[in-house]
Every structure is written in structure tokens, then in C-alpha cells.
Amino acid sequence: QTPSALLCPHRLPSRGSLRLFGLLFDIDGVLVRGRMPIPAARKAFEKLVDSQGQFVVPLVFVTNAGNCLRQTKADQLSHILGVPVNQVIMSHSPLRMFKKFHDKCVLVSGQGPVLEIAKNLGFKNVVSIDMLRESYPLLDMVDHNRRPKLLPIRWETNLQLIVDVLLTNGNLSSVHQIQKMPHLPLLACNMDLMWMAEAHSPRFGHGTFLVCLENIYKKITGKDLKYEALMGKPSELTYHFAEYLIRSQAMQRQWKLPITSLYAIGDNLMTDIYGANLYNRYLEERVARKNPKAIAKMAAVTGSTTAVPQEEEEIDNLRESKLALPAATSCKSVLVCTGVYNPKAGVPSDANHCIKETVFHGHRDFRFDPALVEPGNIVQDVADAVDLIFEQEKFVPK
Ligand SMILES: *[C@@H]1O[C@H](CO)[C@@H](O)[C@H](O)[C@H]1NC(C)=O
Ligand SMILES: [Mg+2]
């Protein structure tokens, strides 16, 4: 049997190689800006959808946004692109894999409908910061005037109560104690230091919240805060999850050949490009060693350089879930100029100066590495990115 006979014929690239590929799309700055669609996005998706409304290649949308339900984001995107979208990965989506915590009592801190988000991810026993605050009003002394009609974003309460939970080992009726390490497991989604909103200059992102939390904990205890896992781009965990979803799509279509090439299209050097390159490095090492032990590299699932005691168990969990065995062998990055990256900017934008070694805007547990912020290709917009990828893959959609 020739390889071509293994493929579903009407999905076959009409000429060229039989390498199959999948696409990872960033959303903000690539497909939309604020609520406005980027014109090139519709143009790109006209090429990506066949006459039956199906995507011609497996693809996922990968965003570090986290303050809404996955379905809400998918619905917004469907509306904007004019095609039905359901493959969205939010910064919190990989939490679905951490099954060992799903039955534990979990404190959730974040914006948006956090309880509903957590329940959708599989958590059955969830407590929000608001619920804690109401149960222990004396703990929230940072708040002098809590009767707002519209809830503003107040980090002090979340920082205070998270530190309380860590230092009391989850029993808020007791006093702070120096905890035996490790402290309660901490999972963080989205480490973007800044993000672009309507203001001229970047705004604090969730990464800035983490900087505060890490430093408060270190100052009080003298010890480093440790993450059980860090997810959202550029963490490898998020790319493993994306690869897995692309692999599942190919399986649903009954493609017999693996999706070996991935392309990640994004506008942010520190998240999209760094993340794609980091994952590509992992895939290349894996291919080079052809050694299942390379899975130990999955310790980097956390994206963390700090060892966590449950590491082995976690890797087992991931192996069980078949996530740890990617079929892909490469992940190439494509940078677009419709978002935070601006090649013509006179004043260095956040994305530009964060790549200087002296100012590293990546997370504490990620190292600066100039090779990781080097995009595979730079194009004007997402339509050009799709053209370029089709050309590189010699793919001609019907
Ligand atoms: C929590 O701490 C309080 C005060 O030290 C103690 O009386 C109580 O038994 C503790 N609760 C649990 C569940 O350990
Ligand atoms: Mg973006």
C-alpha cells in the first residue's frame, strides 16, 4: 500500500509532499484587535475552509486569554471569522489534564466566571477568592471599602488570601506557620507580563500578578515559590496540548499518516515565537534521541526549571493521557506584523525591548535565549502566513 492510498482521497493535497501539517493560530493581534477583526483573517480562512465548511488542515486557536469560558471564545471567533470554530485552547485549558487535582479542594483566583471555568475543566470542589473573603472577612484587611457595584480588579485581596492559604496550609482558621516544603500545589495560567489594550502603552498582565505573588512569598518566607505547573504560551505544556488536539483531529478524519509539521502563527515574540521555538527544540531533541526517556524533558511541562516532587507522577499522568507522545517532529514559528510586533516602530515596543538581555519580560522560570525569540518567518499578516505555509508544504487546497 502506498502512503497516498492511506489517505482520505478528497483531503489529499493535490500535489507535492505527503507530509501532513497542522496550524496553531494566536488570536489577539493575528485574527482580531480588541473586538475588531483583522481583515486578513477572513481572507486567510477562506483558503482554510472547503466547500463543506470543514477546515482543510487540522488547526487550533491558542490564546493566553483566560477570563472567559472556552466556548465563549469559540463563539466569538466563529462570529468574527464566519466559520464554525471549536478548537480553542485558553491559558487554563491544560488544567483539564491535571486530573489528580480535580477532586481536591481548589482555590481559584482570576478574572471572569472562575467557578464556571474551573468546573468546566473538571474541578469538582472549587472555592473562589470571594467565597474565602466572605467566610473570613477579617483576613481581607487590605480592602477598606468593599461595597462596589461593579467589581473592579483588586489584586491585593487575591495576593493576601493566596499567601494566607499557602502559609496556613489551607486552614485559614490557623495562624501563619513556616510550612514544610513543598507548600500546597500551585498551578498558574498565563504568564504574560504585559498586554496591549486600547491604551497607548502596554497594561499589566497576569505575569505581573505572578511577579507580585512570587516576591511577597519570598520576602515573607525567605523561600522560593514553586509552581506545580505553569501553562499558557510559551509553556511547552500548552503546545503539547495543542499538538494533541491536532493529532485528535487527524484521527477523527481517519488520516493514517501522522501530522509531523506544525506551524504557529503569532504576533508576540515572547509568547508565540519563544513558545513555538521552545517546543520545536523539545521535538527535535526527542527525534534526535529517539529515546523514551526524553519524555523526562516533560518535566518542562511545567515550563519550570525548578524540580517539583510529584514530577514523576505527573509525567505518568501525562503519559497515560497519551499527551506525552507527540507525532509532530517540528514546530515552526511565523511572526505577523498586525499586533504587538511592529517592525517600523521608532520607539521600541514592549515586544521589541523585552528581547534585550538586560530587560527580560519572560517568566522567572524561563531563561532568556536569543535563539528562541528568532521567528522562522516574518510576514505582514495571517493571510500571507497561510500562503507561505501552503507554499512551503506544497499544499494546494481544492
Ligand atoms: C484549623 O486550625 C484551627 C486552629 O488552629 C484548629 O482548631 C482546627 O482543628 C484546624 N482545622 C483542621 C481541619 O485542621
Ligand atoms: Mg497575540
GROMACS .gro file of C-alpha atoms and ligand atoms in nm:
model
  413
    1GLN     CA    1   0.000   0.000   0.000
    2THR     CA    2   0.141   0.334  -0.098
    3PRO     CA    3   0.119   0.613   0.154
    4SER     CA    4  -0.125   0.803  -0.066
    5ALA     CA    5  -0.370   0.516  -0.053
    6LEU     CA    6  -0.380   0.551   0.320
    7LEU     CA    7  -0.518   0.898   0.298
    8CYS     CA    8  -0.871   1.005   0.259
    9PRO     CA    9  -0.859   1.097  -0.115
   10HIS     CA   10  -1.062   1.414  -0.120
   11ARG     CA   11  -0.845   1.557   0.157
   12LEU     CA   12  -0.526   1.481  -0.026
   13PRO     CA   13  -0.302   1.769  -0.110
   14SER     CA   14  -0.340   1.772  -0.486
   15ARG     CA   15   0.033   1.764  -0.547
   16GLY     CA   16   0.362   1.759  -0.373
   17SER     CA   17   0.470   1.604  -0.049
   18LEU     CA   18   0.275   1.373   0.174
   19ARG     CA   19   0.397   1.541   0.485
   20LEU     CA   20   0.094   1.647   0.678
   21PHE     CA   21   0.086   1.966   0.875
   22GLY     CA   22  -0.124   2.144   1.135
   23LEU     CA   23  -0.165   2.507   1.229
   24LEU     CA   24  -0.168   2.692   1.561
   25PHE     CA   25  -0.323   3.038   1.548
   26ASP     CA   26  -0.278   3.304   1.810
   27ILE     CA   27  -0.594   3.515   1.832
   28ASP     CA   28  -0.521   3.869   1.957
   29GLY     CA   29  -0.308   4.064   1.713
   30VAL     CA   30  -0.340   3.793   1.448
   31LEU     CA   31  -0.713   3.746   1.389
   32VAL     CA   32  -0.860   4.029   1.596
   33ARG     CA   33  -0.762   4.353   1.762
   34GLY     CA   34  -0.987   4.419   2.054
   35ARG     CA   35  -1.329   4.343   1.911
   36MET     CA   36  -1.232   4.429   1.554
   37PRO     CA   37  -1.147   4.150   1.313
   38ILE     CA   38  -0.822   4.196   1.124
   39PRO     CA   39  -0.925   4.197   0.754
   40ALA     CA   40  -0.658   3.945   0.657
   41ALA     CA   41  -0.816   3.691   0.893
   42ARG     CA   42  -1.127   3.635   0.681
   43LYS     CA   43  -0.911   3.617   0.370
   44ALA     CA   44  -0.693   3.353   0.537
   45PHE     CA   45  -0.990   3.147   0.647
   46GLU     CA   46  -1.150   3.149   0.304
   47LYS     CA   47  -0.849   2.943   0.200
   48LEU     CA   48  -0.868   2.720   0.504
   49VAL     CA   49  -1.229   2.609   0.469
   50ASP     CA   50  -1.358   2.374   0.200
   51SER     CA   51  -1.698   2.383   0.030
   52GLN     CA   52  -1.849   2.174   0.312
   53GLY     CA   53  -1.731   2.426   0.568
   54GLN     CA   54  -1.461   2.196   0.703
   55PHE     CA   55  -1.105   2.306   0.770
   56VAL     CA   56  -0.872   2.175   0.502
   57VAL     CA   57  -0.595   2.119   0.757
   58PRO     CA   58  -0.616   2.045   1.129
   59LEU     CA   59  -0.583   2.365   1.328
   60VAL     CA   60  -0.622   2.503   1.677
   61PHE     CA   61  -0.655   2.852   1.818
   62VAL     CA   62  -0.418   2.910   2.108
   63THR     CA   63  -0.466   3.217   2.325
   64ASN     CA   64  -0.331   3.323   2.662
   65ALA     CA   65  -0.665   3.480   2.741
   66GLY     CA   66  -0.828   3.314   3.038
   67ASN     CA   67  -1.109   3.529   3.167
   68CYS     CA   68  -1.393   3.357   2.988
   69LEU     CA   69  -1.517   3.010   2.904
   70ARG     CA   70  -1.358   2.829   2.613
   71GLN     CA   71  -1.697   2.810   2.444
   72THR     CA   72  -1.750   3.185   2.476
   73LYS     CA   73  -1.418   3.248   2.299
   74ALA     CA   74  -1.502   2.991   2.031
   75ASP     CA   75  -1.840   3.155   1.967
   76GLN     CA   76  -1.682   3.500   1.936
   77LEU     CA   77  -1.429   3.364   1.693
   78SER     CA   78  -1.690   3.180   1.485
   79HIS     CA   79  -1.877   3.506   1.452
   80ILE     CA   80  -1.569   3.706   1.356
   81LEU     CA   81  -1.428   3.455   1.106
   82GLY     CA   82  -1.759   3.340   0.964
   83VAL     CA   83  -1.664   2.975   1.012
   84PRO     CA   84  -1.759   2.736   1.292
   85VAL     CA   85  -1.477   2.724   1.545
   86ASN     CA   86  -1.443   2.487   1.836
   87GLN     CA   87  -1.075   2.413   1.875
   88VAL     CA   88  -0.974   2.685   2.115
   89ILE     CA   89  -0.703   2.649   2.378
   90MET     CA   90  -0.716   2.908   2.654
   91SER     CA   91  -0.440   2.963   2.908
   92HIS     CA   92  -0.630   2.742   3.153
   93SER     CA   93  -0.723   2.462   2.911
   94PRO     CA   94  -0.429   2.232   3.002
   95LEU     CA   95  -0.567   2.216   3.359
   96ARG     CA   96  -0.802   1.955   3.218
   97MET     CA   97  -0.505   1.716   3.219
   98PHE     CA   98  -0.428   1.760   3.589
   99LYS     CA   99  -0.682   1.503   3.693
  100LYS     CA  100  -0.518   1.433   4.025
  101PHE     CA  101  -0.638   1.775   4.145
  102HIS     CA  102  -0.989   1.753   4.008
  103ASP     CA  103  -1.133   1.600   4.325
  104LYS     CA  104  -0.925   1.815   4.562
  105CYS     CA  105  -1.046   2.132   4.721
  106VAL     CA  106  -0.907   2.400   4.491
  107LEU     CA  107  -0.884   2.776   4.541
  108VAL     CA  108  -0.932   2.963   4.213
  109SER     CA  109  -0.803   3.315   4.167
  110GLY     CA  110  -0.861   3.501   3.844
  111GLN     CA  111  -1.096   3.715   3.640
  112GLY     CA  112  -1.422   3.626   3.475
  113PRO     CA  113  -1.655   3.340   3.570
  114VAL     CA  114  -1.380   3.149   3.755
  115LEU     CA  115  -1.607   2.895   3.923
  116GLU     CA  116  -1.776   2.802   3.599
  117ILE     CA  117  -1.443   2.787   3.416
  118ALA     CA  118  -1.295   2.560   3.684
  119LYS     CA  119  -1.597   2.330   3.681
  120ASN     CA  120  -1.582   2.302   3.304
  121LEU     CA  121  -1.217   2.200   3.332
  122GLY     CA  122  -1.313   1.910   3.559
  123PHE     CA  123  -1.266   2.055   3.908
  124LYS     CA  124  -1.541   1.938   4.139
  125ASN     CA  125  -1.457   2.115   4.462
  126VAL     CA  126  -1.385   2.479   4.390
  127VAL     CA  127  -1.352   2.781   4.617
  128SER     CA  128  -1.321   3.135   4.485
  129ILE     CA  129  -1.139   3.426   4.648
  130ASP     CA  130  -1.478   3.590   4.703
  131MET     CA  131  -1.604   3.283   4.888
  132LEU     CA  132  -1.294   3.289   5.110
  133ARG     CA  133  -1.330   3.658   5.173
  134GLU     CA  134  -1.689   3.617   5.278
  135SER     CA  135  -1.606   3.327   5.510
  136TYR     CA  136  -1.309   3.508   5.665
  137PRO     CA  137  -1.388   3.880   5.646
  138LEU     CA  138  -1.113   3.967   5.893
  139LEU     CA  139  -0.844   3.839   5.662
  140ASP     CA  140  -0.922   4.088   5.390
  141MET     CA  141  -0.799   4.397   5.573
  142VAL     CA  142  -0.642   4.528   5.257
  143ASP     CA  143  -0.989   4.621   5.145
  144HIS     CA  144  -1.116   4.936   5.315
  145ASN     CA  145  -1.415   4.995   5.102
  146ARG     CA  146  -1.561   4.678   4.967
  147ARG     CA  147  -1.910   4.759   4.850
  148PRO     CA  148  -1.856   4.815   4.484
  149LYS     CA  149  -2.143   4.776   4.244
  150LEU     CA  150  -1.914   4.676   3.963
  151LEU     CA  151  -1.629   4.455   4.077
  152PRO     CA  152  -1.301   4.628   3.999
  153ILE     CA  153  -0.988   4.423   3.967
  154ARG     CA  154  -0.819   4.420   4.306
  155TRP     CA  155  -0.503   4.222   4.329
  156GLU     CA  156  -0.442   4.291   4.699
  157THR     CA  157  -0.722   4.063   4.815
  158ASN     CA  158  -0.612   3.778   4.590
  159LEU     CA  159  -0.246   3.819   4.688
  160GLN     CA  160  -0.328   3.834   5.058
  161LEU     CA  161  -0.559   3.534   5.058
  162ILE     CA  162  -0.338   3.318   4.838
  163VAL     CA  163  -0.044   3.385   5.071
  164ASP     CA  164  -0.275   3.306   5.367
  165VAL     CA  165  -0.373   2.975   5.213
  166LEU     CA  166  -0.011   2.886   5.144
  167LEU     CA  167   0.112   2.983   5.491
  168THR     CA  168  -0.172   2.809   5.675
  169ASN     CA  169  -0.156   2.503   5.454
  170GLY     CA  170  -0.516   2.565   5.362
  171ASN     CA  171  -0.657   2.608   5.712
  172LEU     CA  172  -0.745   2.973   5.732
  173SER     CA  173  -0.858   2.935   6.095
  174SER     CA  174  -0.499   2.874   6.197
  175VAL     CA  175  -0.213   3.121   6.212
  176HIS     CA  176   0.066   3.151   5.959
  177GLN     CA  177   0.335   2.893   6.007
  178ILE     CA  178   0.657   2.827   5.829
  179GLN     CA  179   0.543   2.544   5.609
  180LYS     CA  180   0.743   2.240   5.535
  181MET     CA  181   0.824   2.245   5.169
  182PRO     CA  182   0.660   2.189   4.941
  183HIS     CA  183   0.375   2.429   5.001
  184LEU     CA  184   0.031   2.345   4.860
  185PRO     CA  185   0.047   2.281   4.486
  186LEU     CA  186   0.016   2.596   4.279
  187LEU     CA  187  -0.087   2.594   3.912
  188ALA     CA  188  -0.059   2.917   3.716
  189CYS     CA  189  -0.215   3.002   3.381
  190ASN     CA  190  -0.085   3.288   3.166
  191MET     CA  191   0.249   3.445   3.248
  192ASP     CA  192   0.227   3.743   3.010
  193LEU     CA  193   0.388   4.036   3.188
  194MET     CA  194   0.205   4.291   2.974
  195TRP     CA  195  -0.058   4.301   2.707
  196MET     CA  196  -0.187   4.557   2.460
  197ALA     CA  197  -0.531   4.700   2.521
  198GLU     CA  198  -0.674   5.030   2.399
  199ALA     CA  199  -0.416   5.238   2.592
  200HIS     CA  200  -0.103   5.352   2.408
  201SER     CA  201   0.130   5.164   2.640
  202PRO     CA  202   0.108   4.801   2.750
  203ARG     CA  203  -0.102   4.710   3.058
  204PHE     CA  204  -0.014   4.477   3.344
  205GLY     CA  205  -0.084   4.117   3.257
  206HIS     CA  206  -0.125   3.811   3.476
  207GLY     CA  207   0.253   3.768   3.468
  208THR     CA  208   0.280   4.088   3.670
  209PHE     CA  209   0.042   3.939   3.926
  210LEU     CA  210   0.271   3.636   3.948
  211VAL     CA  211   0.575   3.861   3.998
  212CYS     CA  212   0.396   4.015   4.296
  213LEU     CA  213   0.298   3.679   4.440
  214GLU     CA  214   0.646   3.529   4.397
  215ASN     CA  215   0.811   3.827   4.560
  216ILE     CA  216   0.570   3.854   4.851
  217TYR     CA  217   0.614   3.485   4.926
  218LYS     CA  218   0.991   3.507   4.901
  219LYS     CA  219   1.003   3.818   5.119
  220ILE     CA  220   0.787   3.666   5.392
  221THR     CA  221   0.928   3.313   5.398
  222GLY     CA  222   1.275   3.354   5.250
  223LYS     CA  223   1.191   3.067   5.017
  224ASP     CA  224   1.108   3.048   4.650
  225LEU     CA  225   0.751   2.999   4.548
  226LYS     CA  226   0.730   2.683   4.340
  227TYR     CA  227   0.482   2.607   4.068
  228GLU     CA  228   0.337   2.265   4.018
  229ALA     CA  229   0.278   2.381   3.662
  230LEU     CA  230   0.290   2.696   3.454
  231MET     CA  231   0.073   2.700   3.145
  232GLY     CA  232  -0.026   2.929   2.863
  233LYS     CA  233   0.224   3.021   2.594
  234PRO     CA  234   0.526   2.992   2.592
  235SER     CA  235   0.497   2.689   2.821
  236GLU     CA  236   0.557   2.357   2.647
  237LEU     CA  237   0.253   2.221   2.827
  238THR     CA  238   0.024   2.437   2.614
  239TYR     CA  239   0.196   2.323   2.294
  240HIS     CA  240   0.171   1.960   2.397
  241PHE     CA  241  -0.198   2.014   2.441
  242ALA     CA  242  -0.226   2.188   2.102
  243GLU     CA  243  -0.033   1.908   1.933
  244TYR     CA  244  -0.261   1.655   2.098
  245LEU     CA  245  -0.574   1.832   1.971
  246ILE     CA  246  -0.432   1.849   1.619
  247ARG     CA  247  -0.346   1.480   1.639
  248SER     CA  248  -0.703   1.406   1.753
  249GLN     CA  249  -0.846   1.599   1.457
  250ALA     CA  250  -0.634   1.395   1.219
  251MET     CA  251  -0.757   1.076   1.389
  252GLN     CA  252  -1.117   1.186   1.357
  253ARG     CA  253  -1.060   1.231   0.986
  254GLN     CA  254  -0.905   0.886   0.981
  255TRP     CA  255  -0.580   1.010   0.839
  256LYS     CA  256  -0.333   0.729   0.867
  257LEU     CA  257  -0.020   0.942   0.838
  258PRO     CA  258   0.091   1.147   1.135
  259ILE     CA  259   0.086   1.526   1.137
  260THR     CA  260   0.459   1.587   1.150
  261SER     CA  261   0.491   1.961   1.087
  262LEU     CA  262   0.331   2.227   1.299
  263TYR     CA  263   0.325   2.598   1.225
  264ALA     CA  264   0.249   2.850   1.495
  265ILE     CA  265   0.136   3.194   1.380
  266GLY     CA  266   0.154   3.477   1.631
  267ASP     CA  267   0.231   3.843   1.691
  268ASN     CA  268   0.429   3.824   2.013
  269LEU     CA  269   0.797   3.733   2.025
  270MET     CA  270   0.799   3.642   2.392
  271THR     CA  271   0.493   3.418   2.384
  272ASP     CA  272   0.417   3.291   2.033
  273ILE     CA  273   0.767   3.278   1.890
  274TYR     CA  274   0.953   3.179   2.206
  275GLY     CA  275   0.690   2.912   2.278
  276ALA     CA  276   0.691   2.763   1.928
  277ASN     CA  277   1.071   2.757   1.920
  278LEU     CA  278   1.092   2.604   2.267
  279TYR     CA  279   0.850   2.331   2.167
  280ASN     CA  280   1.037   2.281   1.839
  281ARG     CA  281   1.357   2.236   2.038
  282TYR     CA  282   1.185   1.973   2.251
  283LEU     CA  283   1.055   1.792   1.939
  284GLU     CA  284   1.398   1.798   1.774
  285GLU     CA  285   1.569   1.663   2.084
  286ARG     CA  286   1.310   1.394   2.104
  287VAL     CA  287   1.367   1.292   1.743
  288ALA     CA  288   1.743   1.308   1.788
  289ARG     CA  289   1.745   1.083   2.090
  290LYS     CA  290   1.458   0.859   1.987
  291ASN     CA  291   1.463   0.777   2.350
  292PRO     CA  292   1.150   0.748   2.556
  293LYS     CA  293   1.347   0.892   2.845
  294ALA     CA  294   1.341   1.218   2.656
  295ILE     CA  295   0.995   1.230   2.799
  296ALA     CA  296   1.167   1.328   3.119
  297LYS     CA  297   1.204   1.652   2.936
  298MET     CA  298   0.836   1.674   3.002
  299ALA     CA  299   0.935   1.791   3.345
  300ALA     CA  300   0.945   2.101   3.138
  301VAL     CA  301   0.570   2.054   3.110
  302THR     CA  302   0.574   2.300   3.389
  303GLY     CA  303   0.796   2.519   3.181
  304SER     CA  304   0.965   2.530   3.515
  305THR     CA  305   1.334   2.491   3.583
  306THR     CA  306   1.260   2.411   3.944
  307ALA     CA  307   1.206   2.049   4.030
  308VAL     CA  308   0.874   1.951   4.179
  309PRO     CA  309   0.841   1.640   4.394
  310GLN     CA  310   0.540   1.499   4.209
  311GLU     CA  311   0.725   1.532   3.882
  312GLU     CA  312   0.738   1.160   3.808
  313GLU     CA  313   0.378   1.108   3.895
  314GLU     CA  314   0.282   1.398   3.672
  315ILE     CA  315   0.477   1.256   3.382
  316ASP     CA  316   0.299   0.926   3.436
  317ASN     CA  317  -0.034   1.103   3.428
  318LEU     CA  318   0.058   1.272   3.106
  319ARG     CA  319   0.185   0.952   2.955
  320GLU     CA  320  -0.137   0.783   3.046
  321SER     CA  321  -0.328   1.054   2.874
  322LYS     CA  322  -0.119   0.987   2.562
  323LEU     CA  323  -0.027   1.351   2.556
  324ALA     CA  324   0.340   1.294   2.611
  325LEU     CA  325   0.392   1.118   2.282
  326PRO     CA  326   0.373   1.379   2.011
  327ALA     CA  327   0.360   1.271   1.649
  328ALA     CA  328   0.496   1.607   1.537
  329THR     CA  329   0.865   1.644   1.468
  330SER     CA  330   0.881   2.020   1.413
  331CYS     CA  331   0.703   2.338   1.514
  332LYS     CA  332   0.792   2.642   1.305
  333SER     CA  333   0.710   2.996   1.407
  334VAL     CA  334   0.563   3.265   1.182
  335LEU     CA  335   0.553   3.622   1.309
  336VAL     CA  336   0.288   3.865   1.180
  337CYS     CA  337   0.301   4.245   1.197
  338THR     CA  338  -0.064   4.314   1.279
  339GLY     CA  339  -0.028   4.301   1.658
  340VAL     CA  340   0.229   4.387   1.922
  341TYR     CA  341   0.524   4.326   1.693
  342ASN     CA  342   0.582   4.631   1.481
  343PRO     CA  343   0.891   4.629   1.259
  344LYS     CA  344   0.863   5.003   1.191
  345ALA     CA  345   0.817   5.121   1.548
  346GLY     CA  346   1.051   5.411   1.620
  347VAL     CA  347   1.028   5.362   1.994
  348PRO     CA  348   1.085   5.002   2.094
  349SER     CA  349   0.754   4.841   2.179
  350ASP     CA  350   0.723   4.604   2.468
  351ALA     CA  351   0.777   4.308   2.238
  352ASN     CA  352   1.093   4.460   2.098
  353HIS     CA  353   1.274   4.565   2.411
  354CYS     CA  354   1.178   4.255   2.604
  355ILE     CA  355   1.421   4.062   2.390
  356LYS     CA  356   1.723   4.255   2.506
  357GLU     CA  357   1.908   4.054   2.761
  358THR     CA  358   1.911   4.337   3.010
  359VAL     CA  359   1.533   4.352   3.015
  360PHE     CA  360   1.376   4.012   3.008
  361HIS     CA  361   0.999   4.012   3.023
  362GLY     CA  362   0.969   3.636   3.032
  363HIS     CA  363   0.872   3.450   3.347
  364ARG     CA  364   1.118   3.386   3.633
  365ASP     CA  365   1.133   3.015   3.546
  366PHE     CA  366   1.214   3.072   3.178
  367ARG     CA  367   1.557   3.170   3.061
  368PHE     CA  368   1.641   3.434   2.808
  369ASP     CA  369   1.774   3.276   2.492
  370PRO     CA  370   1.812   3.490   2.178
  371ALA     CA  371   1.762   3.184   1.954
  372LEU     CA  372   1.416   3.130   2.099
  373VAL     CA  373   1.285   3.473   2.001
  374GLU     CA  374   1.406   3.438   1.643
  375PRO     CA  375   1.099   3.388   1.421
  376GLY     CA  376   1.112   3.126   1.146
  377ASN     CA  377   0.949   3.377   0.911
  378ILE     CA  378   0.814   3.730   0.933
  379VAL     CA  379   0.513   3.819   0.718
  380GLN     CA  380   0.269   4.109   0.705
  381ASP     CA  381  -0.046   3.932   0.819
  382VAL     CA  382  -0.218   3.599   0.873
  383ALA     CA  383  -0.328   3.567   0.506
  384ASP     CA  384   0.037   3.595   0.400
  385ALA     CA  385   0.131   3.346   0.671
  386VAL     CA  386  -0.114   3.088   0.535
  387ASP     CA  387   0.009   3.146   0.178
  388LEU     CA  388   0.367   3.100   0.291
  389ILE     CA  389   0.291   2.777   0.476
  390PHE     CA  390   0.091   2.633   0.185
  391GLU     CA  391   0.384   2.716  -0.041
  392GLN     CA  392   0.640   2.560   0.193
  393GLU     CA  393   0.426   2.248   0.226
  394LYS     CA  394   0.343   2.245  -0.148
  395PHE     CA  395  -0.017   2.230  -0.044
  396VAL     CA  396  -0.289   2.329  -0.290
  397PRO     CA  397  -0.633   2.342  -0.132
  398LYS     CA  398  -0.919   2.234  -0.355
  399LIG     C1  399  -0.760   2.460   6.174
  399LIG     O1  400  -0.694   2.534   6.270
  399LIG     C2  401  -0.766   2.553   6.390
  399LIG     C3  402  -0.690   2.648   6.479
  399LIG     O2  403  -0.555   2.607   6.494
  399LIG     C4  404  -0.791   2.416   6.456
  399LIG     O3  405  -0.867   2.431   6.576
  399LIG     C5  406  -0.866   2.326   6.358
  399LIG     O4  407  -0.879   2.198   6.411
  399LIG     C6  408  -0.790   2.320   6.224
  399LIG     N1  409  -0.873   2.251   6.128
  399LIG     C7  410  -0.830   2.146   6.062
  399LIG     C8  411  -0.928   2.086   5.967
  399LIG     O5  412  -0.718   2.101   6.075
  400MG      MG  413  -0.126   3.784   2.026
   0.00000   0.00000   0.00000
